[in-house]
mmCIF file of N, CA and C in Angstrom:
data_model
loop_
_atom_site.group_PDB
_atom_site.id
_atom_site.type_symbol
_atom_site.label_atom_id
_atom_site.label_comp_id
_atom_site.label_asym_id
_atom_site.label_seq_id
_atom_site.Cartn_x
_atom_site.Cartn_y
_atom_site.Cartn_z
ATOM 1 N N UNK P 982 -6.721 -7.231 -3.794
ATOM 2 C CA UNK P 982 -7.508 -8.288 -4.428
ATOM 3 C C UNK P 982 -8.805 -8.488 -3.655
ATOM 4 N N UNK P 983 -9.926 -8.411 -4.282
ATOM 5 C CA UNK P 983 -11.370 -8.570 -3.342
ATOM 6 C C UNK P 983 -11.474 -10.071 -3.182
ATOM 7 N N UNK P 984 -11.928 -9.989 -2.493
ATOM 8 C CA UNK P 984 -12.237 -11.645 -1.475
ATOM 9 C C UNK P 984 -13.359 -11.427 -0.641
ATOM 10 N N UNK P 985 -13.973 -12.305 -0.304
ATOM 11 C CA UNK P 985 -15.370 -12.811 0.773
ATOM 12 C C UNK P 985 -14.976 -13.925 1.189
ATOM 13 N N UNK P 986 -15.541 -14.072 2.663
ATOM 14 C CA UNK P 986 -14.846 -15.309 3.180
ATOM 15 C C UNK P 986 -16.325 -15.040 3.920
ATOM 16 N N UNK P 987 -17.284 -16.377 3.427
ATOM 17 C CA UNK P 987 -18.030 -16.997 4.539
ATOM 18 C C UNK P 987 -17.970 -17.638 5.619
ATOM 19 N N UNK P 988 -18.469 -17.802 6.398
ATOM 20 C CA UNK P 988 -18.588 -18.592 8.100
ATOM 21 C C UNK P 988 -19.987 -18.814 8.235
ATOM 22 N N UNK P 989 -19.758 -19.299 9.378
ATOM 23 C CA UNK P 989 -21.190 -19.525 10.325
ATOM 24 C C UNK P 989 -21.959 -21.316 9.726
ATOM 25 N N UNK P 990 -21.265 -21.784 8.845
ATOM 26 C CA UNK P 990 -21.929 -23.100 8.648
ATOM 27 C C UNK P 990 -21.969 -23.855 9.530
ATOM 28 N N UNK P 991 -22.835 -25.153 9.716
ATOM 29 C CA UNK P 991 -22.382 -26.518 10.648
ATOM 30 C C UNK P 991 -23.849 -27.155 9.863
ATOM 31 N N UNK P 992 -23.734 -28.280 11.522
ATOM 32 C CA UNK P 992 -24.669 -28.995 11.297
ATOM 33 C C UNK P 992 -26.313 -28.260 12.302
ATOM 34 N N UNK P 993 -27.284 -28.290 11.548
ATOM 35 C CA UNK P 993 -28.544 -28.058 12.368
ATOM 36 C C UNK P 993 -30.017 -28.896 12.127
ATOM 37 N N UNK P 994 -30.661 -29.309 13.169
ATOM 38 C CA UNK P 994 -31.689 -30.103 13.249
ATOM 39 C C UNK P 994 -32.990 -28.992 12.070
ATOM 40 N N UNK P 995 -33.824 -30.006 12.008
ATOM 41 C CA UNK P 995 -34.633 -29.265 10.901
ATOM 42 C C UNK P 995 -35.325 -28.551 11.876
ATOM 43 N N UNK P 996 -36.098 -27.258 11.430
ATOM 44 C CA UNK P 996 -36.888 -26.194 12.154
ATOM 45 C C UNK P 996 -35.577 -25.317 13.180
ATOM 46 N N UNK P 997 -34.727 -25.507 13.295
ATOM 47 C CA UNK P 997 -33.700 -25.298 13.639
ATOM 48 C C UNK P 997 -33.015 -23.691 12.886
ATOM 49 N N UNK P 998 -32.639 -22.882 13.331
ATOM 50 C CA UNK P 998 -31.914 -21.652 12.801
ATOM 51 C C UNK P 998 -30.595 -21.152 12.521
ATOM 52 N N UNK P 999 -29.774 -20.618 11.884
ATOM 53 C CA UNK P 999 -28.181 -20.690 11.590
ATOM 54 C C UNK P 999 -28.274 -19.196 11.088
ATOM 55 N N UNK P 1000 -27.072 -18.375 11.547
ATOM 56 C CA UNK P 1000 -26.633 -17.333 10.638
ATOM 57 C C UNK P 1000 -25.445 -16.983 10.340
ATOM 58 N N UNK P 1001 -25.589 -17.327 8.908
ATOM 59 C CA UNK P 1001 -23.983 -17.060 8.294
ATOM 60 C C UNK P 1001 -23.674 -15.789 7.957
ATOM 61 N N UNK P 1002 -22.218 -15.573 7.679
ATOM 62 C CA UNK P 1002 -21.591 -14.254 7.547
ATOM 63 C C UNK P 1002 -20.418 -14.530 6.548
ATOM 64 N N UNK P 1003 -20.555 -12.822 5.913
ATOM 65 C CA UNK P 1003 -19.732 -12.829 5.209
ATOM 66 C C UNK P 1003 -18.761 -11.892 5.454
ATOM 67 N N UNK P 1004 -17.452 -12.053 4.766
ATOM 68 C CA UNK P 1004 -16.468 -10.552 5.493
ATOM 69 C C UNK P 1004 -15.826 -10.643 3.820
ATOM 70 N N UNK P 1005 -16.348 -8.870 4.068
ATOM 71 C CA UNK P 1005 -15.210 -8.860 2.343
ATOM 72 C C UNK P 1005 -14.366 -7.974 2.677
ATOM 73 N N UNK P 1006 -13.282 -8.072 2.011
ATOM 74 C CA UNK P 1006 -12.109 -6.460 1.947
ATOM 75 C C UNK P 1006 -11.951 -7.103 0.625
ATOM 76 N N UNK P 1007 -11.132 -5.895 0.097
ATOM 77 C CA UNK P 1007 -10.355 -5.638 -1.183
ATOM 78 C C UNK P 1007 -11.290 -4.914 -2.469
ATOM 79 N N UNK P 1008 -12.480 -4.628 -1.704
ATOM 80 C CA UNK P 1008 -14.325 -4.164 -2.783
ATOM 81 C C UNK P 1008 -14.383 -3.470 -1.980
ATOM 82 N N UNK P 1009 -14.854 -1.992 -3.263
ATOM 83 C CA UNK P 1009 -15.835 -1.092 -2.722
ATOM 84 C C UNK P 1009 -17.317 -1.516 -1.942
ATOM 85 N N UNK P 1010 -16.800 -1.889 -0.514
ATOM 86 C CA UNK P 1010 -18.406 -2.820 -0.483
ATOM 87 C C UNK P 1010 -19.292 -2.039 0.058
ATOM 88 N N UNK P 1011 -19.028 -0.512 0.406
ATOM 89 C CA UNK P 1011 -20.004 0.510 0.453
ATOM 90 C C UNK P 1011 -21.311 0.609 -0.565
ATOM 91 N N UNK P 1012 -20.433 0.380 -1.991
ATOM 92 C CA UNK P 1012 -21.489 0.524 -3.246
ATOM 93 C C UNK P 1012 -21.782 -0.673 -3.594
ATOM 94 N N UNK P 1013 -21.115 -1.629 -2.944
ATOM 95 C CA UNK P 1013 -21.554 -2.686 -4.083
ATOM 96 C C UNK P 1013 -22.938 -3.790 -3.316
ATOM 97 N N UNK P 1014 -23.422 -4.094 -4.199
ATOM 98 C CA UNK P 1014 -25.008 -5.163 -3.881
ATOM 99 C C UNK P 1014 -24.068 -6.625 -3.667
ATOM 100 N N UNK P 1015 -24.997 -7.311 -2.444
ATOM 101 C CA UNK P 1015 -24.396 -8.238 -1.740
ATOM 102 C C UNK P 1015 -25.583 -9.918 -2.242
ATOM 103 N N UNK P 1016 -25.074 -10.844 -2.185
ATOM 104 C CA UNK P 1016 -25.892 -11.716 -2.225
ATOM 105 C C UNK P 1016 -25.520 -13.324 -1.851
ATOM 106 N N UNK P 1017 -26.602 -14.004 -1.448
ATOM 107 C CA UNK P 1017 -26.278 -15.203 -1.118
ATOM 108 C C UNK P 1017 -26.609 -16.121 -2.531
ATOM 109 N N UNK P 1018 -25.989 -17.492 -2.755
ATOM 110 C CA UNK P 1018 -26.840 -18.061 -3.462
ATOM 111 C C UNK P 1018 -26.181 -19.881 -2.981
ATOM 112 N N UNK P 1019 -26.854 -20.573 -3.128
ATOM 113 C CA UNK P 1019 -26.272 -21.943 -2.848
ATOM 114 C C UNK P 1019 -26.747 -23.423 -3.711
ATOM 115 N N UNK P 1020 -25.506 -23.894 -3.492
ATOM 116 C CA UNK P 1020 -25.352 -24.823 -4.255
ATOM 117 C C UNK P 1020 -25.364 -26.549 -3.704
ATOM 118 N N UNK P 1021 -26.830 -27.279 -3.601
ATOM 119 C CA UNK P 1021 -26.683 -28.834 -3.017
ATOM 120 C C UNK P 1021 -26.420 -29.642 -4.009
ATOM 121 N N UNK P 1022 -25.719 -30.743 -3.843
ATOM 122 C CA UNK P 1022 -25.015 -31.986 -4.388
ATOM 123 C C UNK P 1022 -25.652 -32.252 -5.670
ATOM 124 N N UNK P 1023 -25.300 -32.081 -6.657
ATOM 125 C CA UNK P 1023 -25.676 -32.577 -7.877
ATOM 126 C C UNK P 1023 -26.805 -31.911 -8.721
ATOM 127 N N UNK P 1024 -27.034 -30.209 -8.285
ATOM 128 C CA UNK P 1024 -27.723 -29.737 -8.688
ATOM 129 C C UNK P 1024 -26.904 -28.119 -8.751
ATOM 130 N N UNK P 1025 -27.651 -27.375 -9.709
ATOM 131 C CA UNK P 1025 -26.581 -26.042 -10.144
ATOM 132 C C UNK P 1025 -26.747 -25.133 -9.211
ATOM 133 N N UNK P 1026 -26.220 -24.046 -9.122
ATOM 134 C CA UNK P 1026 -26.268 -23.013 -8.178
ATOM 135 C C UNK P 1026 -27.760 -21.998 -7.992
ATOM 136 N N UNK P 1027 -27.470 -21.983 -7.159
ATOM 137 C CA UNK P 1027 -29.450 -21.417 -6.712
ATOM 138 C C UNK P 1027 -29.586 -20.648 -6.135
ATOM 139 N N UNK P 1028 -30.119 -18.961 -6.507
ATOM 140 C CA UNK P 1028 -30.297 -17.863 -6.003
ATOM 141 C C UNK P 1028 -30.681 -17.565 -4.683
ATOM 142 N N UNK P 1029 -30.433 -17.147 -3.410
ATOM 143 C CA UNK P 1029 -31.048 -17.478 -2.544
ATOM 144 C C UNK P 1029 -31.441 -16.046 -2.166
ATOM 145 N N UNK P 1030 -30.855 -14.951 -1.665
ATOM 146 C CA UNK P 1030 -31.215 -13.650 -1.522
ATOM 147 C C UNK P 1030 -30.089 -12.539 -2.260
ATOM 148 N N UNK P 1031 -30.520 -11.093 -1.760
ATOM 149 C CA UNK P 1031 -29.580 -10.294 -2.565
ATOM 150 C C UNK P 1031 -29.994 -8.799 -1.920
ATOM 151 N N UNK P 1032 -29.636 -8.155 -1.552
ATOM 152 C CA UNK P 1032 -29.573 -6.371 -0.995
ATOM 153 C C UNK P 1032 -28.587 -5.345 -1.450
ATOM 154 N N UNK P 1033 -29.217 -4.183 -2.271
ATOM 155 C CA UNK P 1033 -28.574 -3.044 -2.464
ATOM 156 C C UNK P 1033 -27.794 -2.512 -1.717
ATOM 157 N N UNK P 1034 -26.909 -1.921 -1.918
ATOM 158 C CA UNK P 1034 -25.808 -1.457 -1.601
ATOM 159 C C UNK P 1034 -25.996 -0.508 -0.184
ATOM 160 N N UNK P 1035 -27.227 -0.364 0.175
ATOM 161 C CA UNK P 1035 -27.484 0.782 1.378
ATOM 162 C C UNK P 1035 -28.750 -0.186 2.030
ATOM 163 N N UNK P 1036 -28.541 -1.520 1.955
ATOM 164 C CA UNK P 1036 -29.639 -2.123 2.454
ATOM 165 C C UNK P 1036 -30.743 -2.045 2.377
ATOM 166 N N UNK P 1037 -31.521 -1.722 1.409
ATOM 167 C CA UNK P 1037 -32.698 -0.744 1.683
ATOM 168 C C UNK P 1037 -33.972 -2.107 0.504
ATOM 169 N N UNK P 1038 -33.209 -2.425 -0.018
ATOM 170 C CA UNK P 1038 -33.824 -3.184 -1.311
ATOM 171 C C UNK P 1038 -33.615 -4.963 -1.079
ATOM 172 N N UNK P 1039 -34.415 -5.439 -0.714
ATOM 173 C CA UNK P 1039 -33.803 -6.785 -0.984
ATOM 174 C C UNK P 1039 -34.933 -7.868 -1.635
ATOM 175 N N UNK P 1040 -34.359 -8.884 -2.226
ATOM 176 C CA UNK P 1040 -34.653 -9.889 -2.983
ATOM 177 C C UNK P 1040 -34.326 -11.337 -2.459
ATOM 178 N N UNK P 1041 -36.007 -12.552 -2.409
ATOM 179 C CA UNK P 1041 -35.216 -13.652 -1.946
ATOM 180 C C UNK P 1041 -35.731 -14.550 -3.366
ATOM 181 N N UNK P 1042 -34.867 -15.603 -2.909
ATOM 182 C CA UNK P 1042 -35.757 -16.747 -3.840
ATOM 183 C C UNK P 1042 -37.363 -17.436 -3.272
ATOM 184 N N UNK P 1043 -38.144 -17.561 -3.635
ATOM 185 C CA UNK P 1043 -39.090 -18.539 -3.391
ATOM 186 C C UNK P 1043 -38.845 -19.359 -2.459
ATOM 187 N N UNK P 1044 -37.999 -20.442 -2.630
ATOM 188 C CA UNK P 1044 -37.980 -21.622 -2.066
ATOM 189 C C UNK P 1044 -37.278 -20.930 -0.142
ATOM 190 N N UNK P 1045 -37.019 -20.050 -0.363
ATOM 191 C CA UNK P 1045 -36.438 -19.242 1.438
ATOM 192 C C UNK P 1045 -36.918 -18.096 1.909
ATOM 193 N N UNK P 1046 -38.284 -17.376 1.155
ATOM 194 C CA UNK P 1046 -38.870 -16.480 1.151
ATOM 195 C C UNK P 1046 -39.619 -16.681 2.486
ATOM 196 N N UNK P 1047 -39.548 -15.245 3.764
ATOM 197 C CA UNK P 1047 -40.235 -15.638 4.421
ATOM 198 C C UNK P 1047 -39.385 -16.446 5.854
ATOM 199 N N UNK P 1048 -38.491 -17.124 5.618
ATOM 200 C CA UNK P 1048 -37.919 -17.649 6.075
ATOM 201 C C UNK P 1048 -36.503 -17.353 6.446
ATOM 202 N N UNK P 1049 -35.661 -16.557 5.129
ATOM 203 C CA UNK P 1049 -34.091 -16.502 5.577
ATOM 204 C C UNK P 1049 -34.513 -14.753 5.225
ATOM 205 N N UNK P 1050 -33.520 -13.949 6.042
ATOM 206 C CA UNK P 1050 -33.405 -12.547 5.641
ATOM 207 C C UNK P 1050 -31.881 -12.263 5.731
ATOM 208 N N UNK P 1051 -31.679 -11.205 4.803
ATOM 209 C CA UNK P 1051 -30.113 -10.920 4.444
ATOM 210 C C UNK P 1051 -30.227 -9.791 4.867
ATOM 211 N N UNK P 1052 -29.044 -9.073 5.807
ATOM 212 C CA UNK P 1052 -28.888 -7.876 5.995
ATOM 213 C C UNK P 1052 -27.552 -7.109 5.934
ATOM 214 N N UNK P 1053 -26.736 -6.545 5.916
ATOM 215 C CA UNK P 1053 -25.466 -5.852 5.891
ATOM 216 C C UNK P 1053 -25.072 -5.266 6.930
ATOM 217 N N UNK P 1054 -23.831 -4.908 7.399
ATOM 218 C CA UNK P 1054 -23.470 -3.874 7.736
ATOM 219 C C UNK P 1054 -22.057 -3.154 7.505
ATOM 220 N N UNK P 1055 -22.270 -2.174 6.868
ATOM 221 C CA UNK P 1055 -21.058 -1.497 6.122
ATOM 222 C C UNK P 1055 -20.315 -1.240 6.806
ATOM 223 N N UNK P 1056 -20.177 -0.730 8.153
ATOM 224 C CA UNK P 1056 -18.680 -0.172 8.747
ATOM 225 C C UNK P 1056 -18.308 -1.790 8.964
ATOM 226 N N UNK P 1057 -18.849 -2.552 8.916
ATOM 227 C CA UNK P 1057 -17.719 -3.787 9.324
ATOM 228 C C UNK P 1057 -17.808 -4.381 7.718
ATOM 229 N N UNK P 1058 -17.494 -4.412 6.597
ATOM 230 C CA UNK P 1058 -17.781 -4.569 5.339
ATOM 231 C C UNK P 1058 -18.125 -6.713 5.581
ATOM 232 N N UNK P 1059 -19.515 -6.115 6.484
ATOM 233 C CA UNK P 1059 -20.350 -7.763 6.285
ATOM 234 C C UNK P 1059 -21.477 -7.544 5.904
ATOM 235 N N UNK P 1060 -21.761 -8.582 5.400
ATOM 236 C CA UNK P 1060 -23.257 -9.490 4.872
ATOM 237 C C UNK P 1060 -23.283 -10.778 5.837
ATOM 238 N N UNK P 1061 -25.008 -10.945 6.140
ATOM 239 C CA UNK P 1061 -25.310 -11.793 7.166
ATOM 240 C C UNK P 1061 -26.486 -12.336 6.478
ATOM 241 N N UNK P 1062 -27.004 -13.696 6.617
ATOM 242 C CA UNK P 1062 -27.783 -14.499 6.245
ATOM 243 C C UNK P 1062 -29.006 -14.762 7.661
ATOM 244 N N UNK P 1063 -29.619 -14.688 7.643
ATOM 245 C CA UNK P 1063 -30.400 -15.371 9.081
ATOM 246 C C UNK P 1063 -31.238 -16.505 8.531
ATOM 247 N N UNK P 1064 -31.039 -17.986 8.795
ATOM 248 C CA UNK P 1064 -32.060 -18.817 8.366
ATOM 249 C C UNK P 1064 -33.071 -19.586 9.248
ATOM 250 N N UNK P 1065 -33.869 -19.699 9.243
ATOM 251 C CA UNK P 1065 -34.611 -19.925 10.195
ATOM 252 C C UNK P 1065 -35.769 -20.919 9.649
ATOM 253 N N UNK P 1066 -36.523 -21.820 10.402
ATOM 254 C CA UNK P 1066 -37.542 -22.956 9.844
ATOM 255 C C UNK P 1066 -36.405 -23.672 9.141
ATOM 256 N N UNK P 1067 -35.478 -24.342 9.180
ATOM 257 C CA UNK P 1067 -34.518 -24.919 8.100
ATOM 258 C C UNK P 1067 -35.109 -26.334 7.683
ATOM 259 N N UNK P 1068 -35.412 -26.751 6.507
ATOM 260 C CA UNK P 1068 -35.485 -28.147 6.019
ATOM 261 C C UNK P 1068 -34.209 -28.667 5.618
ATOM 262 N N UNK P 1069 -34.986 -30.175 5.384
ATOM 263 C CA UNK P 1069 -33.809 -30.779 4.511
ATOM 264 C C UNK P 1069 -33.182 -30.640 2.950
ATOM 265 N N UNK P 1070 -34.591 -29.785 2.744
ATOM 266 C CA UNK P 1070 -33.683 -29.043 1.585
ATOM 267 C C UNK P 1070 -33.178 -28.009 1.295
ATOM 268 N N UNK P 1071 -32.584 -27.381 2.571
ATOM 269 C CA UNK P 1071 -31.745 -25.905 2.778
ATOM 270 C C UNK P 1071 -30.531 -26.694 2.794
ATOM 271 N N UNK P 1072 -30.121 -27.885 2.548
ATOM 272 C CA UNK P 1072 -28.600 -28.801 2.581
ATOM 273 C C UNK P 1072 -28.282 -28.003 1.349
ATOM 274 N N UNK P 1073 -26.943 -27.700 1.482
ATOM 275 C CA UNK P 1073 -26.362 -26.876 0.343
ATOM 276 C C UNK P 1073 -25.045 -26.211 1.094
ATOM 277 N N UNK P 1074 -24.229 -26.489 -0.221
ATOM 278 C CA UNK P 1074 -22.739 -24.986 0.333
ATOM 279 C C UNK P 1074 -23.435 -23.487 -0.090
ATOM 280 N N UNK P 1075 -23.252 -22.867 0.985
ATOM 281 C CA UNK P 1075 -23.634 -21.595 0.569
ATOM 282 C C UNK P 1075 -22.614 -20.379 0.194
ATOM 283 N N UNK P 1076 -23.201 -19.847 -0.644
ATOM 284 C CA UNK P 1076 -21.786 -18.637 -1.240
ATOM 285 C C UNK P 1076 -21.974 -17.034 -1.196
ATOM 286 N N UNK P 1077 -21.520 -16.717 -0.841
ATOM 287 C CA UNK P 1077 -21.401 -14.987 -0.971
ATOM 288 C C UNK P 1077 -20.582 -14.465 -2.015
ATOM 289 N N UNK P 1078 -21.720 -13.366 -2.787
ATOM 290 C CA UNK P 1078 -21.181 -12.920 -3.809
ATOM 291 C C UNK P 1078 -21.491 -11.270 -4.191
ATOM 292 N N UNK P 1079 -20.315 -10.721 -4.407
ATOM 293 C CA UNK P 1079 -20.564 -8.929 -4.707
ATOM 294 C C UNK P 1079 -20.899 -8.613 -6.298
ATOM 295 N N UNK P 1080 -21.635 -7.656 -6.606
ATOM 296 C CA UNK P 1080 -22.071 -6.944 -7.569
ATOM 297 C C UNK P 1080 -22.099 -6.033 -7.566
ATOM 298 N N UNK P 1081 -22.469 -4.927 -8.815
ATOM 299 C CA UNK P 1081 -21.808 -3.913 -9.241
ATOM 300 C C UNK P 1081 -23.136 -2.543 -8.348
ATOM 301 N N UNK P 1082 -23.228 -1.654 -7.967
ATOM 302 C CA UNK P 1082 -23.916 -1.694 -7.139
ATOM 303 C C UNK P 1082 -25.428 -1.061 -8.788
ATOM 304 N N UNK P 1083 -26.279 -1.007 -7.730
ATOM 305 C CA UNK P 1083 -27.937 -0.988 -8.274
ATOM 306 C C UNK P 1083 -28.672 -0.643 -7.553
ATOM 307 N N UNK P 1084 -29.972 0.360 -8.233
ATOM 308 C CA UNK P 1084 -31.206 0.738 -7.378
ATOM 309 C C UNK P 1084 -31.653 -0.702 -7.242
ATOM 310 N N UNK P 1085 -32.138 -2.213 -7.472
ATOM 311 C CA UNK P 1085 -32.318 -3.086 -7.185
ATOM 312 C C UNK P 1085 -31.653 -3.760 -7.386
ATOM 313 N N UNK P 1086 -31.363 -5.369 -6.093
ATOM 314 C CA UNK P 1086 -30.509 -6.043 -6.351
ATOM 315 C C UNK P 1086 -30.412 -7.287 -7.171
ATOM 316 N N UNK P 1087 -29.180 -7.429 -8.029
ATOM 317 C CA UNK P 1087 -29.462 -8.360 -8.989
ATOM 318 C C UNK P 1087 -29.456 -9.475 -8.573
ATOM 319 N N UNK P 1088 -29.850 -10.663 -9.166
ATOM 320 C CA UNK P 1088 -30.320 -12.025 -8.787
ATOM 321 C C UNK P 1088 -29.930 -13.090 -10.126
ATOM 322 N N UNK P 1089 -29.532 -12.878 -10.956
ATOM 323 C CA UNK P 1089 -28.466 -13.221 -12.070
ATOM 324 C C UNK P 1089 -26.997 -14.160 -11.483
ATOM 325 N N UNK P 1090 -26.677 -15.168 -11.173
ATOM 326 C CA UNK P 1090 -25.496 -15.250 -11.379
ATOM 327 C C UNK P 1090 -24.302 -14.386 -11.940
ATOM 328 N N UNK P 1091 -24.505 -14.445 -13.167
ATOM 329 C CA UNK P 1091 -23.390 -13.278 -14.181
ATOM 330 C C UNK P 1091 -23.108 -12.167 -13.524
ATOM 331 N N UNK P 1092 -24.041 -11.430 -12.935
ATOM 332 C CA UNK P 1092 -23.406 -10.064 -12.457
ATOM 333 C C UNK P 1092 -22.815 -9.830 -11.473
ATOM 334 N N UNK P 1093 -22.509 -11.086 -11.107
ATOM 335 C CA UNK P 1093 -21.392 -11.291 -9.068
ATOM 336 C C UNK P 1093 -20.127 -11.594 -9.845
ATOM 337 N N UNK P 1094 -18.983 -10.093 -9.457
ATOM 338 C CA UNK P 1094 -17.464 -10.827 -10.060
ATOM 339 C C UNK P 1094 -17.012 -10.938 -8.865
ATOM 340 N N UNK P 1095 -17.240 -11.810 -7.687
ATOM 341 C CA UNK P 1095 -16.604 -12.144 -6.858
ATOM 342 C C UNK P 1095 -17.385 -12.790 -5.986
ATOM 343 N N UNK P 1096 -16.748 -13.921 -5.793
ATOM 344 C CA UNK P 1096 -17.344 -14.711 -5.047
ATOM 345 C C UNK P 1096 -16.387 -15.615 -4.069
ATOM 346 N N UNK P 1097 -17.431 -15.973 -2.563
ATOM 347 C CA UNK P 1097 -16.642 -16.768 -1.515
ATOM 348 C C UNK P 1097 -16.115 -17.903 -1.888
ATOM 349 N N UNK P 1098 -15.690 -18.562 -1.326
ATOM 350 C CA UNK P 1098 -15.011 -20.324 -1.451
ATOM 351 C C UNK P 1098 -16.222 -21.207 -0.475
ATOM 352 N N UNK P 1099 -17.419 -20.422 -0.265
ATOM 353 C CA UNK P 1099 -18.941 -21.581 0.316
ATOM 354 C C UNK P 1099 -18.299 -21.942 1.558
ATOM 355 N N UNK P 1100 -19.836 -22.149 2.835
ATOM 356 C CA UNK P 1100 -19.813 -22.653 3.910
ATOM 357 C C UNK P 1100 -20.913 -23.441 3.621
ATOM 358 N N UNK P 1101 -20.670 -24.959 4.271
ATOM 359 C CA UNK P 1101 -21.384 -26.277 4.309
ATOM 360 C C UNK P 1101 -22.530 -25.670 4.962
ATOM 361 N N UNK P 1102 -23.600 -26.039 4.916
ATOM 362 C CA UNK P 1102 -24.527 -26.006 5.941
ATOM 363 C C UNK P 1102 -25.536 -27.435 5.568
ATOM 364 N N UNK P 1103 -25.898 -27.948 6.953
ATOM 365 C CA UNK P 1103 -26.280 -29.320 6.865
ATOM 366 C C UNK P 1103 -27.613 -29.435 7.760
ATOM 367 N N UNK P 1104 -28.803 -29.772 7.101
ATOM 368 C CA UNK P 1104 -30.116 -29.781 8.269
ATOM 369 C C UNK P 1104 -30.391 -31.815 7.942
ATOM 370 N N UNK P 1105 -30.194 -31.862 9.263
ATOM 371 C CA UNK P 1105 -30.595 -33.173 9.367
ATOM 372 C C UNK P 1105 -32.078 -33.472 9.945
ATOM 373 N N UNK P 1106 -32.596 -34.414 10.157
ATOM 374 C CA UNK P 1106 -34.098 -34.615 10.505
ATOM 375 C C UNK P 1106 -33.717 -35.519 11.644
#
């Protein structure tokens, strides 16, 4: 059964840096495209980055562009988040999610059939 299990959340001061991780088994996660996306209190889920299956391709959102970078590494079947400059509006559960793999990575909700159970992450001022 494929599963992702995020880590690395807490609490961090704003301008402040965090890097979360993901660990999948039970997925081809050699081929498959990796992505973050997160979700704050009372608002829908929100694309945050995304990398092809050989790392080579990646995609952020706007609002973390510049700021967070996603990278992989396949012999340990992880995905890693690096966030860095954090505001108060990087407050959000964040989620890791696999896709089917692609010369670019998708940024769609719909095309992740698997997804983590979210790590809190909290920037206070």
């Amino acid at each position: 059964q494929a599963q992702l299990v995020e880590s690395g959340g807490g609490v961090v001061q704003v301008g402040g840096s965090l890097r979360l991780s993901c660990a999948a088994s039970g997925l081809d996660f050699n081929s498959a495209g990796m992505a973050w996306f997160r979700q704050a209190s009372g608002k829908e889920r929100e694309f945050v980055a995304a990398l092809t299956w050989n790392g080579v391709t990646a995609e952020y959102g706007d609002s973390v562009a510049g700021r967070f970078t996603i990278t992989r590494y396949n012999p340990k079947n992880a995905v890693y988040l690096q966030m860095n400059n954090l505001t108060a509006e990087d407050t959000a559960v964040y989620y890791c999610a696999a896709s089917p793999t692609s010369f670019r990575p998708f940024i769609r909700r719909t095309a992740f059939y698997v997804w983590g159970q979210g790590t809190q992450v909290t920037v206070s001022s």
